[in-house]
CSV table of C-alpha atoms in Angstrom, one decimal:
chain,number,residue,atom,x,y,z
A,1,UNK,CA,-30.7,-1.3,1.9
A,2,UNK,CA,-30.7,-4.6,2.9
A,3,UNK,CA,-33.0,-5.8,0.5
A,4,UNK,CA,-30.8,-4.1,-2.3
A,5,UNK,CA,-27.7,-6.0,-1.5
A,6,UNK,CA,-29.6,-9.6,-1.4
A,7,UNK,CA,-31.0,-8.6,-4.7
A,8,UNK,CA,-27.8,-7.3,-6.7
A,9,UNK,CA,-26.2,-10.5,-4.9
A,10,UNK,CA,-28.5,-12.7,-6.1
A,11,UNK,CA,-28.5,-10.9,-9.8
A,12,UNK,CA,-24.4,-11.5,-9.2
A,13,UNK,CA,-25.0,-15.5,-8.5
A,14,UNK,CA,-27.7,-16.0,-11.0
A,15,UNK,CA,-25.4,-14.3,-13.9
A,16,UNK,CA,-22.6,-16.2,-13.0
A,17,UNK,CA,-24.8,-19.4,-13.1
A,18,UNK,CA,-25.9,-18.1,-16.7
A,19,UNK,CA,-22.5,-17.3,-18.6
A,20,UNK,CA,-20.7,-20.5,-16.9
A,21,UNK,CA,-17.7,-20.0,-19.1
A,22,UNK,CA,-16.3,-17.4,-16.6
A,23,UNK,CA,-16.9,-19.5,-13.7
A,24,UNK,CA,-15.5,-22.6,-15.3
A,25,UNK,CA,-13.1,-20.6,-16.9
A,26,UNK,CA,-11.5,-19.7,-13.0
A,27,UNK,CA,-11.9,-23.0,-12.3
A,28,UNK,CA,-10.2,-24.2,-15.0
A,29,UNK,CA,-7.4,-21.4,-14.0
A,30,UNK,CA,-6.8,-22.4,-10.7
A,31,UNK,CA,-6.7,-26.6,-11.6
A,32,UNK,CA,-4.2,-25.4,-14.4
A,33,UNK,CA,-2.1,-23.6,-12.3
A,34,UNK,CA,-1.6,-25.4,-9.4
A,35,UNK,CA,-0.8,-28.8,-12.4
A,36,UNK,CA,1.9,-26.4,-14.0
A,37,UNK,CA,3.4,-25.8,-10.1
A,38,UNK,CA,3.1,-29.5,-9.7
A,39,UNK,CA,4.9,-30.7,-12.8
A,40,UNK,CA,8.1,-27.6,-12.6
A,41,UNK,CA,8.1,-28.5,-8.8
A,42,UNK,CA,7.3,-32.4,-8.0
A,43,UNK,CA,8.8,-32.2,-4.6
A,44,UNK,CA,8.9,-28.9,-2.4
A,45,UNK,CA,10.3,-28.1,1.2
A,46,UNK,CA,6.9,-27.1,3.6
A,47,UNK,CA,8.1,-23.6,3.6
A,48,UNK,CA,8.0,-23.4,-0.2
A,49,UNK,CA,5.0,-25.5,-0.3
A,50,UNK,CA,2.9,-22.0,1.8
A,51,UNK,CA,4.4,-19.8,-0.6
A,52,UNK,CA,3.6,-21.2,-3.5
A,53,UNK,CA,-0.1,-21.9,-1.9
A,54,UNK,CA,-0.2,-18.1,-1.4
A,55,UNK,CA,1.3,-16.9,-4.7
A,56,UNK,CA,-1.5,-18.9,-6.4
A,57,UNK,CA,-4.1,-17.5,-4.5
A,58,UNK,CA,-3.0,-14.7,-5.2
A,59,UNK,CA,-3.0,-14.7,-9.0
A,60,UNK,CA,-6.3,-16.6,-8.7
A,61,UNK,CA,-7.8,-13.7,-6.9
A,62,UNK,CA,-6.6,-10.9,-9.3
A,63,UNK,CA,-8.2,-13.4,-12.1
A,64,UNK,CA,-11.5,-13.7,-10.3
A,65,UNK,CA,-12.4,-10.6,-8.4
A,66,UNK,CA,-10.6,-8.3,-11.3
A,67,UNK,CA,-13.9,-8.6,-13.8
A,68,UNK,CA,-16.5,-8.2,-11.1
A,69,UNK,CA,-16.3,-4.4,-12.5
A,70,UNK,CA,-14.3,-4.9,-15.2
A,71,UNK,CA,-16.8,-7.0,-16.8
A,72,UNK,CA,-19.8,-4.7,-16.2
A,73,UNK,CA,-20.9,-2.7,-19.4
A,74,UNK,CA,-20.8,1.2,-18.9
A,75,UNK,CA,-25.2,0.9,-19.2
A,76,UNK,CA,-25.1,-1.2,-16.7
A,77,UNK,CA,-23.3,0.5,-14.5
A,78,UNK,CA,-25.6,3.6,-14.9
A,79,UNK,CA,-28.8,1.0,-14.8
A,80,UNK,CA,-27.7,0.1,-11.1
A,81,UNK,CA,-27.1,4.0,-10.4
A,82,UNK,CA,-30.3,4.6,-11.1
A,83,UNK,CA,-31.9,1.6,-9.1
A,84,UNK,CA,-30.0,1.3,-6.0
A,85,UNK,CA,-27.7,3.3,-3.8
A,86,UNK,CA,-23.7,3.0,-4.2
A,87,UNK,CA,-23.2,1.8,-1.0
A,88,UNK,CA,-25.5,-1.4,-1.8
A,89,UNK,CA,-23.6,-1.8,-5.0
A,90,UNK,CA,-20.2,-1.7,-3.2
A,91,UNK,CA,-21.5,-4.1,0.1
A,92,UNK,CA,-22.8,-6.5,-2.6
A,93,UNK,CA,-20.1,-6.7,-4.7
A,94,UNK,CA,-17.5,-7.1,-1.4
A,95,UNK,CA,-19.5,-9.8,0.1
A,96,UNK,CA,-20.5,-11.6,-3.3
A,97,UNK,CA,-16.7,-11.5,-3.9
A,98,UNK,CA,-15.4,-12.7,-0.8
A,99,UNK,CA,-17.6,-15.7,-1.0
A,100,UNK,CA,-16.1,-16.4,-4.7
A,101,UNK,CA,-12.9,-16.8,-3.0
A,102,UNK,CA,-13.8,-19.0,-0.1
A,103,UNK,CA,-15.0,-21.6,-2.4
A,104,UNK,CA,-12.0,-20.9,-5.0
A,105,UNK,CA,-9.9,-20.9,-2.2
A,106,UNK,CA,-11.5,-24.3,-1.1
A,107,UNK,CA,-11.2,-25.6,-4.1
A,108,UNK,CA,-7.7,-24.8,-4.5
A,109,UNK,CA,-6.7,-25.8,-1.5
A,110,UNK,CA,-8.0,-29.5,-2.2
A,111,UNK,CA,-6.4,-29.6,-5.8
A,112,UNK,CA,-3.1,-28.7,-4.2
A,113,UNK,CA,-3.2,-31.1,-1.2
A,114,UNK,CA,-3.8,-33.9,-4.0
A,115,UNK,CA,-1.2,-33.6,-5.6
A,116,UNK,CA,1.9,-31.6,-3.8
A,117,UNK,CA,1.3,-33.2,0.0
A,118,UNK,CA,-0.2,-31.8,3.1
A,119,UNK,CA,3.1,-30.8,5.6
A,120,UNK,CA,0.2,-28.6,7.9
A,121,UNK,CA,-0.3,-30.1,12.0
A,122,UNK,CA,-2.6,-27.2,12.7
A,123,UNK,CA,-4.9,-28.0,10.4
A,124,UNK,CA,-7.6,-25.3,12.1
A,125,UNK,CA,-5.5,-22.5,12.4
A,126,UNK,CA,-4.7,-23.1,8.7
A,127,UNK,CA,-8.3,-22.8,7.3
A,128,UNK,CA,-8.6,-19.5,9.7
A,129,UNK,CA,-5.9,-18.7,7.6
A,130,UNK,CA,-7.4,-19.2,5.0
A,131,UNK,CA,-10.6,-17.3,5.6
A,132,UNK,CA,-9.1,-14.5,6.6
A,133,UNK,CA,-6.8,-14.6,3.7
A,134,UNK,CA,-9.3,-14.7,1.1
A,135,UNK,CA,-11.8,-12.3,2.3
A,136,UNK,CA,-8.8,-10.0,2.3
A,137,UNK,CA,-7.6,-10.7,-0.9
A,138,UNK,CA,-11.4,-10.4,-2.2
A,139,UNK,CA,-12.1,-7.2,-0.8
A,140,UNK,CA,-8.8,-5.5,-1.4
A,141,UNK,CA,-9.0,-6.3,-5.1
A,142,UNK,CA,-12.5,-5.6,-5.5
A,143,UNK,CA,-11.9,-1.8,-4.3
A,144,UNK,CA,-9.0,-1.6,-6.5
A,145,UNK,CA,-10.5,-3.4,-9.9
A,146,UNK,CA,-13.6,-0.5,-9.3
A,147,UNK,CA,-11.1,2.2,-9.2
A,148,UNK,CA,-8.9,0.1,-12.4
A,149,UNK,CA,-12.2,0.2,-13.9
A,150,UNK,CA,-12.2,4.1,-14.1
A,151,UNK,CA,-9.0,4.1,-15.6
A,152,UNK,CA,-9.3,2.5,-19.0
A,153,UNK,CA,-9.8,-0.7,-17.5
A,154,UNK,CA,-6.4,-1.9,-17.8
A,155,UNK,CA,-5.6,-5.1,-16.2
A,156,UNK,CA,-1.5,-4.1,-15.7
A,157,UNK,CA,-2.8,-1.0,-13.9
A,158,UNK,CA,-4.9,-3.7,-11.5
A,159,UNK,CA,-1.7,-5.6,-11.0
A,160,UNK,CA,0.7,-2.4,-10.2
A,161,UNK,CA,-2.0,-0.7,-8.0
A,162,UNK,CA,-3.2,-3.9,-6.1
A,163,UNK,CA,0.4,-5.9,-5.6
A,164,UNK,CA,2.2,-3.2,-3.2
A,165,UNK,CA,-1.1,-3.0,-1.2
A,166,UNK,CA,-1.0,-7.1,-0.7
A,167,UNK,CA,2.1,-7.1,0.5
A,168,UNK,CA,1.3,-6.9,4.5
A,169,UNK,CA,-1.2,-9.1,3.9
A,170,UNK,CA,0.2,-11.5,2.5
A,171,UNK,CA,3.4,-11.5,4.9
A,172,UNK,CA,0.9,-11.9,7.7
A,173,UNK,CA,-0.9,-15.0,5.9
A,174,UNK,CA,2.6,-16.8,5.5
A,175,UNK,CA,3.3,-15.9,8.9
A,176,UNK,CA,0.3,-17.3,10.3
A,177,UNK,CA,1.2,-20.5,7.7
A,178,UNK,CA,4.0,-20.9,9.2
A,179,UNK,CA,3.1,-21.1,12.5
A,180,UNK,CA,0.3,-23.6,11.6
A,181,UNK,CA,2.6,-25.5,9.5
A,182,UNK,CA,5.1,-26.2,12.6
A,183,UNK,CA,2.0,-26.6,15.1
A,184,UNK,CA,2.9,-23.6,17.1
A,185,UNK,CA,0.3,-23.2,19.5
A,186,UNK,CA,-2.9,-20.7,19.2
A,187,UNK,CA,-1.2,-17.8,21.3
A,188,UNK,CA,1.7,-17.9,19.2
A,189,UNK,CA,0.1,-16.6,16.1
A,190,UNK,CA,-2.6,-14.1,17.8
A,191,UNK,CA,-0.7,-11.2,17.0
A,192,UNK,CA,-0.8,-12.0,13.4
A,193,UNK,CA,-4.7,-13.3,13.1
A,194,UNK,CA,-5.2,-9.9,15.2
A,195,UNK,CA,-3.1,-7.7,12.3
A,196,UNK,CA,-4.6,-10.0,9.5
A,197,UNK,CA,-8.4,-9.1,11.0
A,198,UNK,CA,-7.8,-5.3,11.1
A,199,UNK,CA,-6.4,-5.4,7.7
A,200,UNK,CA,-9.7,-6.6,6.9
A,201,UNK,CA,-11.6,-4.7,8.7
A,202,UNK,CA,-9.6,-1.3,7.6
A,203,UNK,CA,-10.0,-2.4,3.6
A,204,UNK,CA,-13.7,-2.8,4.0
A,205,UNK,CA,-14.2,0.2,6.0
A,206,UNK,CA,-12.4,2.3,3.5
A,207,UNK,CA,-14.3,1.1,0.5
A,208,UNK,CA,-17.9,1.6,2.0
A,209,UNK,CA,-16.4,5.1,2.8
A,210,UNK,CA,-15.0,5.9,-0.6
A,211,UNK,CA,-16.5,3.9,-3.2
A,212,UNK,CA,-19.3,6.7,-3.5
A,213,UNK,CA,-16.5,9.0,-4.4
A,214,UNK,CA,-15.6,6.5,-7.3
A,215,UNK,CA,-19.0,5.5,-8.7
A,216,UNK,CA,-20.2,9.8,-9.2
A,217,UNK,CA,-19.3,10.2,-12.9
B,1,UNK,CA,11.4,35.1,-2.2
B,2,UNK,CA,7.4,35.5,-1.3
B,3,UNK,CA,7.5,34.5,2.6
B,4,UNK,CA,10.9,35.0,3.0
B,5,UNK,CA,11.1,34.6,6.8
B,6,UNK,CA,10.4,30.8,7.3
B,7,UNK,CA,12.9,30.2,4.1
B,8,UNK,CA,15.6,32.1,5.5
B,9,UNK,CA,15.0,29.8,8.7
B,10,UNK,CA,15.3,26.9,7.0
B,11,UNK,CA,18.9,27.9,4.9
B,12,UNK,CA,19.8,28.7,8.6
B,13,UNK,CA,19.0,25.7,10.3
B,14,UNK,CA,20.2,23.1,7.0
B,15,UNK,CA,23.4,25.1,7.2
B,16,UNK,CA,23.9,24.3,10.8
B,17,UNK,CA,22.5,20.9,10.2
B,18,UNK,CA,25.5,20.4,7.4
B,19,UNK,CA,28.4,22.3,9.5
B,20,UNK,CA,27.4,21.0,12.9
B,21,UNK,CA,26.6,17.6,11.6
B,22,UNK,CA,29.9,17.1,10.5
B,23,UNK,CA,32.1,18.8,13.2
B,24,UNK,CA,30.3,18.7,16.4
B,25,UNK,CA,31.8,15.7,18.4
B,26,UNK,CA,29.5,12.5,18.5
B,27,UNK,CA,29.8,9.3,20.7
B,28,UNK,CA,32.7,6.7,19.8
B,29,UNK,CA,30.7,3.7,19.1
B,30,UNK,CA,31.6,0.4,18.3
B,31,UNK,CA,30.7,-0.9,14.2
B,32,UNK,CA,28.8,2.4,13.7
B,33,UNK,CA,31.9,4.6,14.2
B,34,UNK,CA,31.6,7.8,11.9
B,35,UNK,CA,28.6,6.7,10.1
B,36,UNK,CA,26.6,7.8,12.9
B,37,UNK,CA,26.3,11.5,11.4
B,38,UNK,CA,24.1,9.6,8.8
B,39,UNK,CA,21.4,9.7,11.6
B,40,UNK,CA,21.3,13.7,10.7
B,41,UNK,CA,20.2,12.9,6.6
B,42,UNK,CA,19.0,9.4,6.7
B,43,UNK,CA,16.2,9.3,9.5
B,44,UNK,CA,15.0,13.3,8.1
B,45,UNK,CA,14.5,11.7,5.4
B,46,UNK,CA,11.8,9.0,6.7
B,47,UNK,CA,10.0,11.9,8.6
B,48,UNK,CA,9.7,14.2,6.2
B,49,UNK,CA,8.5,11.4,4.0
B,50,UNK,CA,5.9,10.4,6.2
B,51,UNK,CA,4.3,14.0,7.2
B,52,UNK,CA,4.7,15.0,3.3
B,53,UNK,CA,2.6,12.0,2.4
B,54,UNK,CA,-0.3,12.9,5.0
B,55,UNK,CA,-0.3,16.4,3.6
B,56,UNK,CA,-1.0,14.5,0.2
B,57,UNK,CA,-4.1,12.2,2.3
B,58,UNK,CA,-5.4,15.3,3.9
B,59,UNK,CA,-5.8,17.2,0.4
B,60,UNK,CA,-6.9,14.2,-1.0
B,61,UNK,CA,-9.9,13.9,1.3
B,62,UNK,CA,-10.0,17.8,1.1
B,63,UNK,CA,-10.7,17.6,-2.3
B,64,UNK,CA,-13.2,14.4,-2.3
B,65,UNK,CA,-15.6,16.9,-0.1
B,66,UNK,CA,-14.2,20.3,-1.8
B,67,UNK,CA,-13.4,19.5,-5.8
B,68,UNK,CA,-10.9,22.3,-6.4
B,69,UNK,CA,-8.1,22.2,-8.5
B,70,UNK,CA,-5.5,23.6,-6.1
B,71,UNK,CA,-6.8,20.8,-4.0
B,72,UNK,CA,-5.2,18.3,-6.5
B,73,UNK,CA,-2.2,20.1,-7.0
B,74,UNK,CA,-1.6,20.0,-3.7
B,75,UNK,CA,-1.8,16.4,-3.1
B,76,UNK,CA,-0.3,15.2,-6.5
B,77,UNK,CA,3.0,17.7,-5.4
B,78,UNK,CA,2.8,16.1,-1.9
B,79,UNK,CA,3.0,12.6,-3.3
B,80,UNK,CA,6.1,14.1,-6.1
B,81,UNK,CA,8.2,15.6,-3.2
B,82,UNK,CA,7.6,12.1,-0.5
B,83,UNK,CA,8.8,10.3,-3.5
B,84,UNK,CA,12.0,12.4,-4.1
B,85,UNK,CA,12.7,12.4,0.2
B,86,UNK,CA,11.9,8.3,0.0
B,87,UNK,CA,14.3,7.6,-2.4
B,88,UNK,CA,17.1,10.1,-0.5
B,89,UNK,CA,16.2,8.6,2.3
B,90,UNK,CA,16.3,4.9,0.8
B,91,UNK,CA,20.1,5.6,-0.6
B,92,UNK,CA,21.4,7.2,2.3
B,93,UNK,CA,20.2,4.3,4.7
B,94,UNK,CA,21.4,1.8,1.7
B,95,UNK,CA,24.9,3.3,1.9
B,96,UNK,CA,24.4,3.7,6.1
B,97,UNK,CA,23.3,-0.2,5.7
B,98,UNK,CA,26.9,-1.1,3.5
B,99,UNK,CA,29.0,0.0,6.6
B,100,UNK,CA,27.7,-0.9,9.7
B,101,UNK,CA,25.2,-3.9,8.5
B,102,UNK,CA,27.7,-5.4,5.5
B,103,UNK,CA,24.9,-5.6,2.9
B,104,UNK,CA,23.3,-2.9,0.5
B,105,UNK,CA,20.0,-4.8,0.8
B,106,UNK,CA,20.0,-7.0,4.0
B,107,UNK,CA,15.8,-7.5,3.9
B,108,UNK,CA,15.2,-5.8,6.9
B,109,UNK,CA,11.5,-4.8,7.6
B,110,UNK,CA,11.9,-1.7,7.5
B,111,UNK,CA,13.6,-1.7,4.3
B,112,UNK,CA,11.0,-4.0,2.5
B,113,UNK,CA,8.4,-1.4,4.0
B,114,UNK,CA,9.7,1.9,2.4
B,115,UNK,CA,11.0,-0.3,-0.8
B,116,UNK,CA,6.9,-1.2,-0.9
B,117,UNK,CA,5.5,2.3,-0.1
B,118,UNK,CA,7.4,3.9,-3.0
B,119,UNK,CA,6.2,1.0,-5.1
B,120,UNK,CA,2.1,2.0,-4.3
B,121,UNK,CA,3.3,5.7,-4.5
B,122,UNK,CA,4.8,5.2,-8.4
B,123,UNK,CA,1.6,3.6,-8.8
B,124,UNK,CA,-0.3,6.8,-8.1
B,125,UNK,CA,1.5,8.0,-10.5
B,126,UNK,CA,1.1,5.5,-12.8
B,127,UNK,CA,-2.6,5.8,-12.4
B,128,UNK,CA,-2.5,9.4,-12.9
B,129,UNK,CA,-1.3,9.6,-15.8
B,130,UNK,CA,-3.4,6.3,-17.7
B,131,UNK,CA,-6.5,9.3,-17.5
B,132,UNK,CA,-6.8,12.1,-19.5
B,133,UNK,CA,-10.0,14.0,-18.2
B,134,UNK,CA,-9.0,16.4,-15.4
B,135,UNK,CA,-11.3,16.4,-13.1
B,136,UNK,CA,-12.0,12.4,-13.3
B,137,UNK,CA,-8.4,12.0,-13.0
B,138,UNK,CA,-8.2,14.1,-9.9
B,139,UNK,CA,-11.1,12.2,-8.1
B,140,UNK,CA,-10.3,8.8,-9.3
B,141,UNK,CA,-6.4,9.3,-7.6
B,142,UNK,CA,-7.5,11.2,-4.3
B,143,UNK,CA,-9.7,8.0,-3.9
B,144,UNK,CA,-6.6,5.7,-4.8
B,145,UNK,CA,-4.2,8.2,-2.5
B,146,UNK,CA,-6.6,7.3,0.5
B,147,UNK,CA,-7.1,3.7,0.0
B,148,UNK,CA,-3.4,3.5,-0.3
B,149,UNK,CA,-2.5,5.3,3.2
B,150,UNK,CA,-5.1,3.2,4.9
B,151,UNK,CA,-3.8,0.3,3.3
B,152,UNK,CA,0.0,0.9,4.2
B,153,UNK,CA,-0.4,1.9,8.0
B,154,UNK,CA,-0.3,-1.9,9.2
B,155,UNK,CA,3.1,-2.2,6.6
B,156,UNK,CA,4.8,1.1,8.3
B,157,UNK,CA,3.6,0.7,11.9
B,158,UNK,CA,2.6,-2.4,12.4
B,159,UNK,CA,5.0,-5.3,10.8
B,160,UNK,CA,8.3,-3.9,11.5
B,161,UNK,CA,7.1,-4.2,15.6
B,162,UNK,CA,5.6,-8.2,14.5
B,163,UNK,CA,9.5,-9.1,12.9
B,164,UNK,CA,13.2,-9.1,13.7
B,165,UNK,CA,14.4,-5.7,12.8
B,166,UNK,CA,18.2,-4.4,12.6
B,167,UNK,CA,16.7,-1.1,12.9
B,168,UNK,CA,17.2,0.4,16.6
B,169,UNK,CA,14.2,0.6,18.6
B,170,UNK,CA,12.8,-2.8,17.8
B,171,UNK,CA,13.9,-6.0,17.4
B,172,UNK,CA,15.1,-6.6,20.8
B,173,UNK,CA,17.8,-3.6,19.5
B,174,UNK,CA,17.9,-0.7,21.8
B,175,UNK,CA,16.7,2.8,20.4
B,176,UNK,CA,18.9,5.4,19.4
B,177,UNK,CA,17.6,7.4,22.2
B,178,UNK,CA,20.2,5.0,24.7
B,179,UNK,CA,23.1,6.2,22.1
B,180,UNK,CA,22.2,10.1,21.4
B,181,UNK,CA,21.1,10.9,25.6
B,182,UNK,CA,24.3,12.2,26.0
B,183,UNK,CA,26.5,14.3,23.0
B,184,UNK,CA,25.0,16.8,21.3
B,185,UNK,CA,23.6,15.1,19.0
B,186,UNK,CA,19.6,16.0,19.8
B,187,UNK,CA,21.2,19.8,19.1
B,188,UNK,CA,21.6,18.8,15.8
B,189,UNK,CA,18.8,15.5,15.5
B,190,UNK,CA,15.8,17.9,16.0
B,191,UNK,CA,17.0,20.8,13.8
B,192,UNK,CA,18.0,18.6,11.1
B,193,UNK,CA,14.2,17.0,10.9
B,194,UNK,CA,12.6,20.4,10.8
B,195,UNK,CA,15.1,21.8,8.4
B,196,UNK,CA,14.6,19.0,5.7
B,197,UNK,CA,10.9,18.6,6.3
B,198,UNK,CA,10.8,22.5,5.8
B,199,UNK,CA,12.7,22.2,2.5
B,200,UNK,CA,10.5,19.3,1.5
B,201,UNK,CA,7.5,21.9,1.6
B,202,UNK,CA,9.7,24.8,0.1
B,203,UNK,CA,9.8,22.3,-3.0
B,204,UNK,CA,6.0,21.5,-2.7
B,205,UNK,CA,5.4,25.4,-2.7
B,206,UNK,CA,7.0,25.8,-5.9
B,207,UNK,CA,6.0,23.6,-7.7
B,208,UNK,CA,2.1,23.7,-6.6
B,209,UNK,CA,2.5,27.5,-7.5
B,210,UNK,CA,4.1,26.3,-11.2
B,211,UNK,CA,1.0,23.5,-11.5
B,212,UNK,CA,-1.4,26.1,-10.6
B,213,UNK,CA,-0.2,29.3,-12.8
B,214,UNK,CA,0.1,26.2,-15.7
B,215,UNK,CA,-3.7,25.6,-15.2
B,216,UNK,CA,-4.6,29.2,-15.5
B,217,UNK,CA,-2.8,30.1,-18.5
B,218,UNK,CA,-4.1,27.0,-20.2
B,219,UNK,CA,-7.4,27.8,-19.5
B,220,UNK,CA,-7.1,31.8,-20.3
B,221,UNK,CA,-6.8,30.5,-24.0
């Protein structure tokens, strides 16, 4: 099993390495986005400045986890069926996904401090924020593009079914923002990093459990 | 009527719900005032909700390990009926909201959480209907059903205790338990939640048994 989820993660990086348009593509997204905030914003109040942060991450996550099963060819699906176990193919996909984010999230984040400002004090309990923001975004919309997938693989479908199920997380992540934003100290925000981990933990729990359900045809 | 006797209950108790709700006496309060007999319709509302919409997640896993189609009907009619008792229950605390709070919408937690549950319950729906196959669409949606319950726990339990609320009970407000101790207002409270959770399955009854005679006559052809 273990072996099985290096491999298909490794077949994950080495495709993306081989068809760089879709990489540089989200790249691409994520600079153009955060410009077009830049240039209709210029200046923004702190509190605007975290929910614009989040609201971009946010569309950049739907862009880049959304084709992780999207983008996979009916064969192929069935190819992987027949090599590995589902559970392998979900695991791979969650963790290969999550790390996607980290460094979009990364990149993001540096874009966006160049060129709107940098109101955070708490610079640590930020990028805990941040961790725990995009592995949650990564694995929530990774469960919900494979189910999208099943259903015509509409991309407004992804949107309506993923966006409600956000919600809490995101309120927590601006929450937490917030806090590191002002410089409250750690205590202050542990009820929130506690929430934001078991939403995590819940989402990835649920798809190991059910993505077997999904993948039968 | 098949089953009469627990539907003949139910009659009894909403009719006492309605007559009693509006004539028995209930504390004077300050802002609240009359609206108070709102508690009997608005807060049934929310429970019958809730336990409707686990009686769509446990047919949803019952039909993930047991692919039946009364299964589905089941849980596809649970999430109908929570839908219909969200939105009563949405308008009657919008309206409750009006009077004592000032504002239709006043972003309170609890108000953003329901808004938000309907929203991933419309997408059920939503997703539903974007698949033709029957069986596919039936496992596909029992998986989306579960994911979405598991999702919205933290929303329904868990955030409305992390914010300000204007609700009772949280917030630093005091629950309506401090209010309703006295009056007779538990005589009615209680009977009112059974009686509309009970008509909320009298619904679901009918309209599972009009899904499932559908399926056999389009199938006997």
């Amino acid at each position: 099993m273990f072996k099985e989820v290096k491999a298909l993660i490794l077949k994950d990086l080495k495709l993306e390495w081989r068809q760089k348009y879709a990489l540089n593509g989200i790249l691409l997204y994520v600079i153009s986005t955060v410009f077009l905030c830049y240039l209709s914003f210029k200046h923004v109040d702190p509190i605007t400045w975290l929910t614009l942060f989040w609201i971009i991450m946010l569309f950049t996550s739907v862009n880049a986890v959304a084709k992780s099963f999207l983008q996979e060819s009916k064969g192929r699906m069935l190819y992987y069926y027949s090599i590995s176990s589902s559970q392998s193919v979900i695991i791979s996909k969650l963790i290969y996904n999550i790390l996607l984010m980290l460094v979009l999230s990364v990149i993001c984040l540096g874009f966006y401090h160049v060129v709107m400002g940098n109101p955070l004090e708490n610079k640590l309990l930020f990028a805990v924020a941040l961790i725990l923001g995009s592995s949650g975004l990564a694995s929530s919309f990774t469960m919900v593009s494979a189910i999208a997938s099943k259903a015509n693989n509409n991309t407004t479908l992804l949107a309506v079914l993923s966006f409600p199920i956000i919600i809490p997380l995101l309120v927590m992540l601006i929450a937490v923002s917030k806090n590191a934003m002002i410089g409250n100290p750690w205590m202050q925000s542990m009820d929130e990093l506690i929430t934001l981990l078991a939403i995590n933990v819940i989402i990835v729990t649920v798809s190991y459990i059910l993505f077997p359900y999904l993948w039968r045809e | 009527m098949k089953n009469p006797w627990w539907k003949i209950f139910t009659i009894a108790l909403l009719l006492y719900v309605i007559i009693g709700g509006f004539l028995i006496e209930t504390p004077k309060l300050p802002i609240l005032h009359e609206t108070i007999r709102n508690l009997y319709f608005h807060v049934p509302m929310w429970f019958g909700m809730i336990i409707i919409f686990t009686v769509g997640l446990v047919y949803s896993i019952k039909y993930l390990s047991n692919p039946t189609q009364e299964n589905d009907s089941v849980a596809v009619e649970a999430v109908n009926v929570g839908i219909l008792f969200g939105f009563l229950g949405l308008i009657t605390g919008m309206q409750w909201a009006q009077f004592t709070w000032g504002e239709w919408w006043s972003g309170d937690p609890k108000q953003n959480a329901s808004a938000i549950s309907l929203l991933i319950y419309l997408a059920y729906l939503v997703l539903r209907n974007s698949m033709d196959e029957d069986q596919k669409r039936a496992r596909i949606s029992a998986v989306y059903n579960i994911f979405a319950y598991a999702a919205m726990i933290p929303l329904l339990f868990v955030l409305p205790r992390l914010t300000d609320s204007l609700h009772p009970g949280s917030g630093g407000n005091p629950g309506f338990n401090v209010y309703d101790l006295d009056g007779g207002m538990r005589l009615v409270f209680y009977p009112a939640v059974i009686g509309w959770t009970l008509l909320g399955i009298w619904i679901m009854e009918l309209r599972i048994r009009l899904r499932n005679l559908n399926f056999k006559y389009l199938y006997r052809n």
